PDB file of C-alpha atoms in Angstrom:
ATOM      1  CA  MET B   1     -25.538 -16.567  16.957  1.00 47.00           C
ATOM      2  CA  SER B   2     -24.780 -14.309  14.050  1.00 55.00           C
ATOM      3  CA  LYS B   3     -27.110 -13.475  11.191  1.00 58.00           C
ATOM      4  CA  ILE B   4     -24.137 -13.193   8.830  1.00 61.00           C
ATOM      5  CA  PRO B   5     -23.692 -16.408   6.814  1.00 60.00           C
ATOM      6  CA  TYR B   6     -20.328 -18.107   6.878  1.00 60.00           C
ATOM      7  CA  VAL B   7     -18.587 -17.984   3.494  1.00 58.00           C
ATOM      8  CA  ASP B   8     -15.981 -20.598   2.716  1.00 57.00           C
ATOM      9  CA  PRO B   9     -13.296 -19.077   0.436  1.00 55.00           C
ATOM     10  CA  LYS B  10     -12.439 -22.549  -0.919  1.00 56.00           C
ATOM     11  CA  ARG B  11     -15.906 -22.909  -2.439  1.00 56.00           C
ATOM     12  CA  GLU B  12     -15.778 -19.711  -4.489  1.00 54.00           C
ATOM     13  CA  ASN B  13     -16.394 -19.636  -8.200  1.00 54.00           C
ATOM     14  CA  PRO B  14     -13.210 -20.765 -10.039  1.00 50.00           C
ATOM     15  CA  GLU B  15     -13.898 -18.309 -12.881  1.00 52.00           C
ATOM     16  CA  GLN B  16     -13.719 -15.480 -10.363  1.00 53.00           C
ATOM     17  CA  GLN B  17     -10.198 -16.535  -9.324  1.00 53.00           C
ATOM     18  CA  LYS B  18      -8.840 -16.503 -12.910  1.00 59.00           C
ATOM     19  CA  LYS B  19      -8.780 -12.760 -13.520  1.00 64.00           C
ATOM     20  CA  LYS B  20      -6.429 -10.995 -15.854  1.00 70.00           C
ATOM     21  CA  ILE B  21      -3.730  -9.007 -14.067  1.00 71.00           C
ATOM     22  CA  TRP B  22      -3.487  -6.218 -16.648  1.00 76.00           C
ATOM     23  CA  ASN B  23      -7.039  -4.937 -16.370  1.00 85.00           C
ATOM     24  CA  LYS B  24      -8.256  -1.335 -16.065  1.00 89.00           C
ATOM     25  CA  GLY B  25      -8.059  -1.295 -12.278  1.00 87.00           C
ATOM     26  CA  PHE B  26      -4.470  -2.515 -12.233  1.00 90.00           C
ATOM     27  CA  ILE B  27      -3.372   0.059 -14.810  1.00 91.00           C
ATOM     28  CA  LEU B  28      -5.107   2.803 -12.817  1.00 93.00           C
ATOM     29  CA  ARG B  29      -3.361   1.630  -9.629  1.00 93.00           C
ATOM     30  CA  LEU B  30      -0.076   1.559 -11.555  1.00 94.00           C
ATOM     31  CA  ILE B  31      -0.538   5.177 -12.705  1.00 95.00           C
ATOM     32  CA  ILE B  32      -1.491   6.358  -9.212  1.00 96.00           C
ATOM     33  CA  SER B  33       1.422   4.487  -7.615  1.00 96.00           C
ATOM     34  CA  PHE B  34       3.841   5.888 -10.177  1.00 97.00           C
ATOM     35  CA  SER B  35       2.657   9.442  -9.620  1.00 97.00           C
ATOM     36  CA  VAL B  36       2.809   9.148  -5.807  1.00 97.00           C
ATOM     37  CA  ILE B  37       6.300   7.612  -5.845  1.00 97.00           C
ATOM     38  CA  THR B  38       7.455  10.235  -8.373  1.00 97.00           C
ATOM     39  CA  LEU B  39       6.073  12.975  -6.140  1.00 98.00           C
ATOM     40  CA  THR B  40       7.914  11.439  -3.183  1.00 97.00           C
ATOM     41  CA  ALA B  41      11.141  11.284  -5.189  1.00 97.00           C
ATOM     42  CA  GLY B  42      10.738  14.938  -6.200  1.00 97.00           C
ATOM     43  CA  LEU B  43      10.178  15.975  -2.598  1.00 97.00           C
ATOM     44  CA  ILE B  44      13.242  14.032  -1.481  1.00 96.00           C
ATOM     45  CA  ALA B  45      15.284  15.619  -4.277  1.00 95.00           C
ATOM     46  CA  LEU B  46      14.205  19.127  -3.241  1.00 95.00           C
ATOM     47  CA  ILE B  47      15.028  18.513   0.413  1.00 93.00           C
ATOM     48  CA  GLU B  48      18.366  16.990  -0.540  1.00 90.00           C
ATOM     49  CA  TYR B  49      19.244  19.847  -2.884  1.00 89.00           C
ATOM     50  CA  PHE B  50      18.523  22.608  -0.376  1.00 87.00           C
ATOM     51  CA  SER B  51      20.254  20.806   2.472  1.00 86.00           C
ATOM     52  CA  LEU B  52      23.398  19.986   0.462  1.00 81.00           C
ATOM     53  CA  THR B  53      23.804  23.364  -1.214  1.00 80.00           C
ATOM     54  CA  ALA B  54      23.402  25.225   2.094  1.00 75.00           C
ATOM     55  CA  GLU B  55      26.159  23.211   3.745  1.00 66.00           C
ATOM     56  CA  GLY B  56      28.469  22.826   0.733  1.00 61.00           C
ATOM     57  CA  VAL B  57      28.843  19.132   1.498  1.00 62.00           C
ATOM     58  CA  THR B  58      29.440  17.715  -1.977  1.00 58.00           C
ATOM     59  CA  THR B  59      31.263  19.006  -4.980  1.00 64.00           C
ATOM     60  CA  PRO B  60      29.143  20.578  -7.745  1.00 71.00           C
ATOM     61  CA  LYS B  61      30.282  17.822 -10.120  1.00 75.00           C
ATOM     62  CA  GLN B  62      28.672  15.037  -8.085  1.00 77.00           C
ATOM     63  CA  LEU B  63      25.679  16.929  -6.727  1.00 84.00           C
ATOM     64  CA  PRO B  64      23.034  16.090  -9.394  1.00 89.00           C
ATOM     65  CA  LEU B  65      23.932  12.396  -9.443  1.00 91.00           C
ATOM     66  CA  HIS B  66      24.014  12.257  -5.639  1.00 90.00           C
ATOM     67  CA  ILE B  67      20.549  13.830  -5.431  1.00 93.00           C
ATOM     68  CA  LEU B  68      19.106  11.454  -8.054  1.00 95.00           C
ATOM     69  CA  VAL B  69      20.550   8.374  -6.328  1.00 95.00           C
ATOM     70  CA  ASP B  70      18.996   9.381  -3.010  1.00 95.00           C
ATOM     71  CA  ALA B  71      15.659  10.417  -4.526  1.00 96.00           C
ATOM     72  CA  PHE B  72      15.144   7.211  -6.501  1.00 97.00           C
ATOM     73  CA  GLY B  73      16.569   4.871  -3.873  1.00 97.00           C
ATOM     74  CA  ILE B  74      14.771   6.269  -0.840  1.00 97.00           C
ATOM     75  CA  SER B  75      11.422   6.602  -2.600  1.00 97.00           C
ATOM     76  CA  GLY B  76      11.745   2.991  -3.806  1.00 97.00           C
ATOM     77  CA  VAL B  77      12.459   1.757  -0.273  1.00 97.00           C
ATOM     78  CA  ILE B  78       9.536   3.784   1.142  1.00 97.00           C
ATOM     79  CA  GLY B  79       7.228   2.314  -1.527  1.00 97.00           C
ATOM     80  CA  ILE B  80       8.348  -1.233  -0.707  1.00 97.00           C
ATOM     81  CA  ALA B  81       7.759  -0.574   3.000  1.00 97.00           C
ATOM     82  CA  PHE B  82       4.197   0.611   2.255  1.00 97.00           C
ATOM     83  CA  PHE B  83       3.638  -2.478   0.091  1.00 96.00           C
ATOM     84  CA  CYS B  84       4.767  -4.697   2.979  1.00 96.00           C
ATOM     85  CA  LEU B  85       2.303  -2.969   5.324  1.00 96.00           C
ATOM     86  CA  ASN B  86      -0.449  -3.425   2.747  1.00 95.00           C
ATOM     87  CA  TRP B  87       0.427  -7.103   2.275  1.00 95.00           C
ATOM     88  CA  ILE B  88       0.340  -7.685   6.042  1.00 95.00           C
ATOM     89  CA  ALA B  89      -3.026  -5.919   6.208  1.00 93.00           C
ATOM     90  CA  THR B  90      -4.475  -8.188   3.497  1.00 93.00           C
ATOM     91  CA  LYS B  91      -3.571 -11.184   5.655  1.00 92.00           C
ATOM     92  CA  GLY B  92      -5.734  -9.779   8.472  1.00 90.00           C
ATOM     93  CA  ALA B  93      -3.106  -8.406  10.843  1.00 92.00           C
ATOM     94  CA  PHE B  94      -4.948  -5.148  11.515  1.00 93.00           C
ATOM     95  CA  ASP B  95      -8.523  -6.490  11.590  1.00 93.00           C
ATOM     96  CA  MET B  96      -8.836  -6.296  15.378  1.00 93.00           C
ATOM     97  CA  LEU B  97      -7.600  -2.691  15.390  1.00 94.00           C
ATOM     98  CA  SER B  98      -9.962  -1.763  12.563  1.00 93.00           C
ATOM     99  CA  TYR B  99     -12.928  -3.389  14.284  1.00 93.00           C
ATOM    100  CA  GLY B 100     -12.159  -1.668  17.587  1.00 93.00           C
ATOM    101  CA  ILE B 101     -11.864   1.780  16.021  1.00 94.00           C
ATOM    102  CA  GLN B 102     -15.084   1.304  14.071  1.00 91.00           C
ATOM    103  CA  VAL B 103     -16.942   0.138  17.193  1.00 91.00           C
ATOM    104  CA  VAL B 104     -15.770   3.186  19.164  1.00 92.00           C
ATOM    105  CA  PHE B 105     -16.662   5.558  16.318  1.00 92.00           C
ATOM    106  CA  LEU B 106     -20.060   4.008  15.640  1.00 89.00           C
ATOM    107  CA  THR B 107     -20.958   3.763  19.319  1.00 88.00           C
ATOM    108  CA  THR B 108     -20.099   7.417  19.784  1.00 90.00           C
ATOM    109  CA  PHE B 109     -21.521   8.985  16.631  1.00 90.00           C
ATOM    110  CA  ARG B 110     -23.963   6.524  15.021  1.00 88.00           C
ATOM    111  CA  PRO B 111     -25.392   4.181  17.666  1.00 85.00           C
ATOM    112  CA  LYS B 112     -28.446   3.151  15.611  1.00 85.00           C
ATOM    113  CA  TYR B 113     -26.258   2.033  12.692  1.00 83.00           C
ATOM    114  CA  ARG B 114     -24.073   0.095  15.122  1.00 80.00           C
ATOM    115  CA  GLU B 115     -27.108  -1.771  16.474  1.00 80.00           C
ATOM    116  CA  THR B 116     -28.670  -2.636  13.115  1.00 83.00           C
ATOM    117  CA  ASN B 117     -26.074  -2.848  10.324  1.00 84.00           C
ATOM    118  CA  PHE B 118     -22.714  -3.539  11.946  1.00 87.00           C
ATOM    119  CA  PRO B 119     -21.514  -7.007  13.017  1.00 89.00           C
ATOM    120  CA  LYS B 120     -22.146  -7.649  16.698  1.00 88.00           C
ATOM    121  CA  THR B 121     -18.921  -9.550  17.422  1.00 90.00           C
ATOM    122  CA  PHE B 122     -15.394  -9.559  16.111  1.00 92.00           C
ATOM    123  CA  TYR B 123     -15.930 -13.075  14.779  1.00 92.00           C
ATOM    124  CA  ASP B 124     -18.811 -11.851  12.625  1.00 91.00           C
ATOM    125  CA  TYR B 125     -16.699  -8.941  11.409  1.00 90.00           C
ATOM    126  CA  LYS B 126     -13.823 -11.291  10.555  1.00 92.00           C
ATOM    127  CA  VAL B 127     -16.133 -13.679   8.653  1.00 91.00           C
ATOM    128  CA  LEU B 128     -17.542 -10.728   6.722  1.00 90.00           C
ATOM    129  CA  LYS B 129     -14.045  -9.437   5.867  1.00 90.00           C
ATOM    130  CA  ASN B 130     -12.857 -12.911   4.816  1.00 89.00           C
ATOM    131  CA  SER B 131     -15.832 -13.360   2.485  1.00 90.00           C
ATOM    132  CA  LYS B 132     -14.384 -10.742   0.147  1.00 89.00           C
ATOM    133  CA  PRO B 133     -11.039 -11.317  -1.557  1.00 89.00           C
ATOM    134  CA  ARG B 134      -8.269  -9.064  -0.269  1.00 87.00           C
ATOM    135  CA  THR B 135      -5.398  -8.511  -2.647  1.00 87.00           C
ATOM    136  CA  PRO B 136      -2.234  -6.509  -2.017  1.00 87.00           C
ATOM    137  CA  LEU B 137      -1.277  -3.537  -4.181  1.00 91.00           C
ATOM    138  CA  MET B 138       1.051  -5.301  -6.625  1.00 93.00           C
ATOM    139  CA  ALA B 139       1.276  -2.131  -8.722  1.00 94.00           C
ATOM    140  CA  LEU B 140       2.951  -0.357  -5.806  1.00 95.00           C
ATOM    141  CA  LEU B 141       5.512  -3.155  -5.565  1.00 96.00           C
ATOM    142  CA  PHE B 142       6.318  -2.996  -9.291  1.00 96.00           C
ATOM    143  CA  VAL B 143       6.753   0.776  -9.301  1.00 97.00           C
ATOM    144  CA  SER B 144       8.811   0.727  -6.089  1.00 97.00           C
ATOM    145  CA  LEU B 145      11.104  -1.983  -7.436  1.00 97.00           C
ATOM    146  CA  LEU B 146      11.543   0.045 -10.635  1.00 97.00           C
ATOM    147  CA  PHE B 147      12.559   3.124  -8.628  1.00 98.00           C
ATOM    148  CA  LEU B 148      14.880   1.085  -6.399  1.00 97.00           C
ATOM    149  CA  LEU B 149      16.500  -0.510  -9.447  1.00 97.00           C
ATOM    150  CA  THR B 150      16.961   2.919 -11.043  1.00 97.00           C
ATOM    151  CA  GLY B 151      18.545   4.211  -7.830  1.00 96.00           C
ATOM    152  CA  THR B 152      20.892   1.220  -7.716  1.00 96.00           C
ATOM    153  CA  ILE B 153      21.959   1.723 -11.345  1.00 96.00           C
ATOM    154  CA  LEU B 154      22.571   5.422 -10.681  1.00 95.00           C
ATOM    155  CA  LEU B 155      24.601   4.486  -7.584  1.00 94.00           C
ATOM    156  CA  ILE B 156      26.814   2.197  -9.667  1.00 95.00           C
ATOM    157  CA  ILE B 157      27.279   4.988 -12.209  1.00 93.00           C
ATOM    158  CA  LYS B 158      28.113   7.447  -9.416  1.00 90.00           C
ATOM    159  CA  MET B 159      30.695   5.114  -7.898  1.00 90.00           C
ATOM    160  CA  ASN B 160      32.461   4.773 -11.257  1.00 88.00           C
ATOM    161  CA  TYR B 161      32.162   8.482 -12.091  1.00 78.00           C
TER     162      TYR B 161
END
């Protein structure tokens, strides 16, 4: 039997569940998500610019708007895809993979730590992971939706231009 106590998430402290959303951690995650998505949009814009100007695909009149639509839209979709992966991971979809990789790594490089401080079975590992609240990165979703909305608005402007 395991030495790790079972923690029932239904019996947690109710004050712990009523946290404010707009705390320091959320704002920091929002800033980091915004900067990463902006960096992705800039990279997409650079790739798009050099590939379209080399081929002469679009007219110079539509080129800046075309690049902005693609940069904002694609980076928003990529951000939403990463949020979906993160949300699935918070539900425990990758716990078996994570446990297996950690067991292989610890058995190979740190066998004494594996014997003393790491859960012996996957069940123990899962109970330990479920004892802590796992929340998805909502900041990434908000920023990605903002970029996708901006790309959609720019697409509507481009179609009418």
